[in-house]
C-alpha positions in Angstrom: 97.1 220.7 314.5 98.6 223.8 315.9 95.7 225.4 314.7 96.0 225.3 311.4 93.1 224.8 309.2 92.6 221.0 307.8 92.7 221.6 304.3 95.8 223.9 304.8 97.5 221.2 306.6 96.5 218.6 303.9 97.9 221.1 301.2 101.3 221.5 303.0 101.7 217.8 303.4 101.1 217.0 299.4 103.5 219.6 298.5 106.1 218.7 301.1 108.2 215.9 298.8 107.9 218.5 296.3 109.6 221.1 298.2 112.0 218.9 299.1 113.1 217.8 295.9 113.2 221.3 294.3 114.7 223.2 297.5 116.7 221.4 300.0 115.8 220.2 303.3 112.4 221.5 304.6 110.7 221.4 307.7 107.5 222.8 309.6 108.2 225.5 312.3 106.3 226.2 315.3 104.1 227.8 314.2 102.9 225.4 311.0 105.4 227.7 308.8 107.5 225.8 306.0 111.1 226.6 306.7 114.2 225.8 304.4 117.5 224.9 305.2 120.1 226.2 303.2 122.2 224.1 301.3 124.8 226.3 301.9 124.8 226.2 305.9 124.1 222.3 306.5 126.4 220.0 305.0 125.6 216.7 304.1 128.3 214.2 304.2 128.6 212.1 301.3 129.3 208.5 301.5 131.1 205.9 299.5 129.2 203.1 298.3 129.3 200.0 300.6 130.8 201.9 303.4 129.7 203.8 306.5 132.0 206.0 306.5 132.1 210.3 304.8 134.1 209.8 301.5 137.2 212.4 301.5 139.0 213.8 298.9 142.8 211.6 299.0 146.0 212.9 299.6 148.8 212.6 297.5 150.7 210.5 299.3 147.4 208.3 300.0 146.7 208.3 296.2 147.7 204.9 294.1 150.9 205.0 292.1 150.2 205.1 288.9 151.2 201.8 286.5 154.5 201.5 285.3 152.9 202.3 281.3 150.7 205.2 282.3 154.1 206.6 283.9 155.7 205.9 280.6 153.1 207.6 278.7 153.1 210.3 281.1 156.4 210.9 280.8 157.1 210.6 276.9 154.3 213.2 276.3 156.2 215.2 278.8 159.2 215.1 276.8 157.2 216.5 273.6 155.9 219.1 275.3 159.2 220.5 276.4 160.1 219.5 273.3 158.4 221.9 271.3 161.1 225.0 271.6 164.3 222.9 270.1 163.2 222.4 267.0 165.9 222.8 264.7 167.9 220.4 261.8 170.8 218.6 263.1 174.0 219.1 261.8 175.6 216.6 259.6 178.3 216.1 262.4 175.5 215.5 265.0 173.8 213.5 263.0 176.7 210.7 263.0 177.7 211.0 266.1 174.0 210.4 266.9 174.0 207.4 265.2 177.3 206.2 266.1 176.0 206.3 269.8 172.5 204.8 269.3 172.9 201.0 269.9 170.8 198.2 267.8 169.2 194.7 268.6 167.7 193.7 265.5 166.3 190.3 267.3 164.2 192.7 269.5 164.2 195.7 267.7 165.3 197.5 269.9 167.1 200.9 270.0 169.0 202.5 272.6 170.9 205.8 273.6 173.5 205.4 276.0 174.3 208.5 278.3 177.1 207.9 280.4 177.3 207.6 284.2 173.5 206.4 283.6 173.7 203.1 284.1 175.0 202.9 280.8 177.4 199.4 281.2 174.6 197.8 282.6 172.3 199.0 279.7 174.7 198.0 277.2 175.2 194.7 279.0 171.6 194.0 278.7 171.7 194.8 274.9 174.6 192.5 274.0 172.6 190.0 275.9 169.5 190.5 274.4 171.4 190.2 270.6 172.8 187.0 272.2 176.5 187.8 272.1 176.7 186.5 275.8 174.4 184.2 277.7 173.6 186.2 280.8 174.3 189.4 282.5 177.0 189.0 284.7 179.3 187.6 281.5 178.4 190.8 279.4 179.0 193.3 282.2 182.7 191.6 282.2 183.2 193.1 278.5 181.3 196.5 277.9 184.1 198.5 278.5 185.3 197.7 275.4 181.8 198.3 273.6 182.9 194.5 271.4 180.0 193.0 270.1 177.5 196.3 270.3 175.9 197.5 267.0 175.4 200.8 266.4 173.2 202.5 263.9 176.1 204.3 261.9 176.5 200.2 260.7 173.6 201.0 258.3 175.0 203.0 254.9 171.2 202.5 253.3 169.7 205.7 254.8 166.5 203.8 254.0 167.1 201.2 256.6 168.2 203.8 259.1 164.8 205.6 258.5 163.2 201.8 259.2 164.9 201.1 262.1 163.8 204.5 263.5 160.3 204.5 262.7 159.6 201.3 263.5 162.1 200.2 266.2 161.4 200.1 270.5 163.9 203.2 271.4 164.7 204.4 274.6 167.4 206.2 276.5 167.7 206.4 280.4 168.1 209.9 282.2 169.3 211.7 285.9 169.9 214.8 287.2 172.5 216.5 284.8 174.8 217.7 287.8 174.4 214.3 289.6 176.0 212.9 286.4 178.3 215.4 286.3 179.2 214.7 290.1 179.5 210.8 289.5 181.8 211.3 286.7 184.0 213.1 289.0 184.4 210.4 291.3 184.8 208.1 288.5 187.6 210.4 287.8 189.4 210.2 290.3 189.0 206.4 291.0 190.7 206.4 287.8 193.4 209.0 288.4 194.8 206.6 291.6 196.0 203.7 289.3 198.8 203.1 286.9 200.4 206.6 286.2 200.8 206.1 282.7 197.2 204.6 282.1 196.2 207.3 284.1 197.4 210.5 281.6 196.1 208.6 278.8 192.9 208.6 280.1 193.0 212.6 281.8 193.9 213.0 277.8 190.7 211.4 276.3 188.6 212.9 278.8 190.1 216.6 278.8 187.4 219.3 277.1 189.9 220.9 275.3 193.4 219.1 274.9 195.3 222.2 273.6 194.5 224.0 277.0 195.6 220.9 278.7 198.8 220.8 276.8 199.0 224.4 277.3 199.0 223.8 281.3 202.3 223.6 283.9 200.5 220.5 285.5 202.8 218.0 286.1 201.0 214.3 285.3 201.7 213.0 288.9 200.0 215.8 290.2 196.8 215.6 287.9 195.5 212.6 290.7 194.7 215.5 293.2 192.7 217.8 290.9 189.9 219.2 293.2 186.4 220.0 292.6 187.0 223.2 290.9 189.9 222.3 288.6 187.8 219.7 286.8 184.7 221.9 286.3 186.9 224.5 284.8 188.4 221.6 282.2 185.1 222.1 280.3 186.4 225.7 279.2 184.7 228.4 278.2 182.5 228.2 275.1 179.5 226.7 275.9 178.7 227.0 271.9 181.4 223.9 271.4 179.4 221.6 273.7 179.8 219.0 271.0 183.2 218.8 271.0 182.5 217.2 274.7 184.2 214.3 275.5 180.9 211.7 275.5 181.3 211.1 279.5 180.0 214.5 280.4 178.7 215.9 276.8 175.2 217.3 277.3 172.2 214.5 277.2 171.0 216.2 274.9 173.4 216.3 272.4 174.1 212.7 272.7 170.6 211.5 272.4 168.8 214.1 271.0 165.5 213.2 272.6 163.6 216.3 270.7 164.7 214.7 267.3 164.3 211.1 268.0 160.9 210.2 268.9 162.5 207.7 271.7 159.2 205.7 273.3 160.7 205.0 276.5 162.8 207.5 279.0 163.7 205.8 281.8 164.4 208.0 285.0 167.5 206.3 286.8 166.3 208.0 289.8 162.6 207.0 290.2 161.9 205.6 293.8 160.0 203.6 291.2 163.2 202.8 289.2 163.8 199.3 289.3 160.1 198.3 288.8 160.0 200.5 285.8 163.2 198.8 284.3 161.5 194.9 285.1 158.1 196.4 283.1 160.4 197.7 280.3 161.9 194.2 279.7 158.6 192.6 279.8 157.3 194.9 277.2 160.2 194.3 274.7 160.2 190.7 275.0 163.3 190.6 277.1 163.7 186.9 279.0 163.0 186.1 282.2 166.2 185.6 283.3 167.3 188.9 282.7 167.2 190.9 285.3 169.0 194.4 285.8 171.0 194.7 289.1 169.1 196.5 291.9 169.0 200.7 291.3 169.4 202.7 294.1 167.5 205.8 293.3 168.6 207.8 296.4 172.3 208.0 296.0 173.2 211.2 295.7 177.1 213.4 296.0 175.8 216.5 293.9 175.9 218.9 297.1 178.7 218.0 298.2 180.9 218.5 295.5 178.7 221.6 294.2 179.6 223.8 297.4 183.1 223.8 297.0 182.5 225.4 293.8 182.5 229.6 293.4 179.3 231.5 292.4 180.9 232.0 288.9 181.8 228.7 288.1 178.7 226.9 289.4 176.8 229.6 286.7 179.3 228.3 284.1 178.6 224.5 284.8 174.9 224.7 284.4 174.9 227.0 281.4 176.4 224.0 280.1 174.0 221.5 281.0 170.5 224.3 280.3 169.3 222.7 278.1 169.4 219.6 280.0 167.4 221.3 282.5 165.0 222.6 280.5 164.0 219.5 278.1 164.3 217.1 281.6 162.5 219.2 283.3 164.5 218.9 286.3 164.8 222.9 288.8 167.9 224.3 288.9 169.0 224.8 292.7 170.4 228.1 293.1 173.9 228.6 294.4 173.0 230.7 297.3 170.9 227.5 298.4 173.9 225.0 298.1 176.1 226.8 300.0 173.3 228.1 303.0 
């Protein structure tokens, strides 16, 4: 064949699988010559098993959620990470109003940190249930307000059952963006700043940052309904080394959880597009009943712009040196102020 001696042929042909295996792809050329093809310059589609079609590698969007406890356990390890440059002792002033915050259901064992404007009524709703103070949801969410019937840690004077209780309790605590908190407790503001004058300066009162510098203004009460953007922002003064002296609707997360000291095993991002089935997997894992049900999260609302670009450079730097370490221990990017207003 092609002139080629027979028992050079014969040779080539016992050695060909060999070649193959060892080299690649290997063929005989024209002229009897073994020639290679690189691996290198042919590519070889791979193929997934059972299928006729080239495997590919997925895109993100293609890939498959992962499960509500992997996202958990993603998430809490995420938290220790970030966690690792706040490690200091708490004051004995943050330590009780840490425990005065942190809400118990011994039936459960259960441990939570409310943060407000994060769904906090409806957390606290589902813990008064779940002690069975009230039967369902909708009765509970009638009487949070007044935080009757809720058990706080603080109850405990044996620091050894506090110690229990931590170690051995289900805690968790719920989290957003800081300045979308911040934004929704404006408009809770002003929803409350439209009704009943005199109700309305007591409540301007409790939630001033710093009362004397309220007293100290010319403000006349009736005119404290049309604060703007600006004018609240600049009620949180300026000494961001005070940040405990916060009134507890717009105090730091931070400071009123203190998720780098309490070893919380479930944060619960309010605004998750996967939200609401991360709540119904959380209820399932403490025991919760069936019938309890959380009402429907809508993970996409969101005012923060809008309020934000009214604000000047100067204050907007003021406003998240407030809520840093927020940022930092969340995770979350601070926007830029240049982008806000562009």
């Amino acid at each position: 064949m092609f002139g080629i001696p027979r028992h050079v042929l014969i040779r080539i042909l016992l050695l060909l699988p060999l070649l193959i295996a060892l080299q690649g792809v290997v063929f005989l050329g024209p002229h009897g010559h073994v020639v290679q093809e690189s691996r290198t310059t042919r590519r070889v589609p791979e193929y997934k098993r059972g299928s006729l079609l080239p495997s590919r590698v997925m895109t993100e969007t293609e890939k498959e959620p992962c499960n509500p406890r992997d996202q958990f356990k993603s998430t809490r390890a995420a938290f220790i990470e970030r966690c690792t440059i706040f490690q200091r002792s708490l004051t004995k002033q943050e330590t009780r109003r840490l425990y005065s915050n942190l809400v118990i259901d011994d039936k459960h064992k259960v441990i939570y940190c409310p943060v407000w404007k994060v769904a906090s009524t409806s957390w606290r709703a589902v813990m008064l249930v779940l002690s069975g103070k009230y039967p369902d949801l909708n009765t509970a969410l009638t009487k949070t307000h007044l935080l009757r019937g809720l058990t706080t840690l603080i109850k405990y004077k044996n620091k050894s059952d506090i110690k229990f209780r931590l170690r051995n309790y289900t805690k968790f605590m719920a989290y957003r963006e800081p300045l979308n908190r911040f934004a929704a407790d404006y408009l809770h503001f002003r929803k409350v700043n439209t009704s009943m004058q005199i109700k309305k300066c007591q409540m301007v009162v409790k939630y001033a940052a710093t009362i004397r510098e309220l007293a100290n203004r010319e403000h006349s009460w009736k005119n404290m309904s049309i604060w703007d953007f600006g004018e609240f922002v600049s009620r949180l003064g300026n000494d961001t080394n005070n940040l405990n002296q916060l009134n507890r609707h717009w105090i730091p997360m931070n400071l009123a959880c203190h998720p780098c000291h309490v070893n919380y095993d479930y944060y619960i991002d309010m605004e998750s597009p996967t939200v609401n089935e991360d709540i119904q997997y959380f209820l399932e894992t403490i025991g919760a009943p069936q019938s309890l049900q959380m009402p429907h999260v809508n993970p996409t609302r969101n005012n923060k712009n809008t309020f934000l670009s009214q604000l000047p450079e100067p204050l907007y730097q003021r406003l998240l040196s407030v809520y840093y370490n927020d940022y930092e221990i969340l995770g979350h990017k601070r926007r830029q102020w240049s982008h806000l207003v562009n």
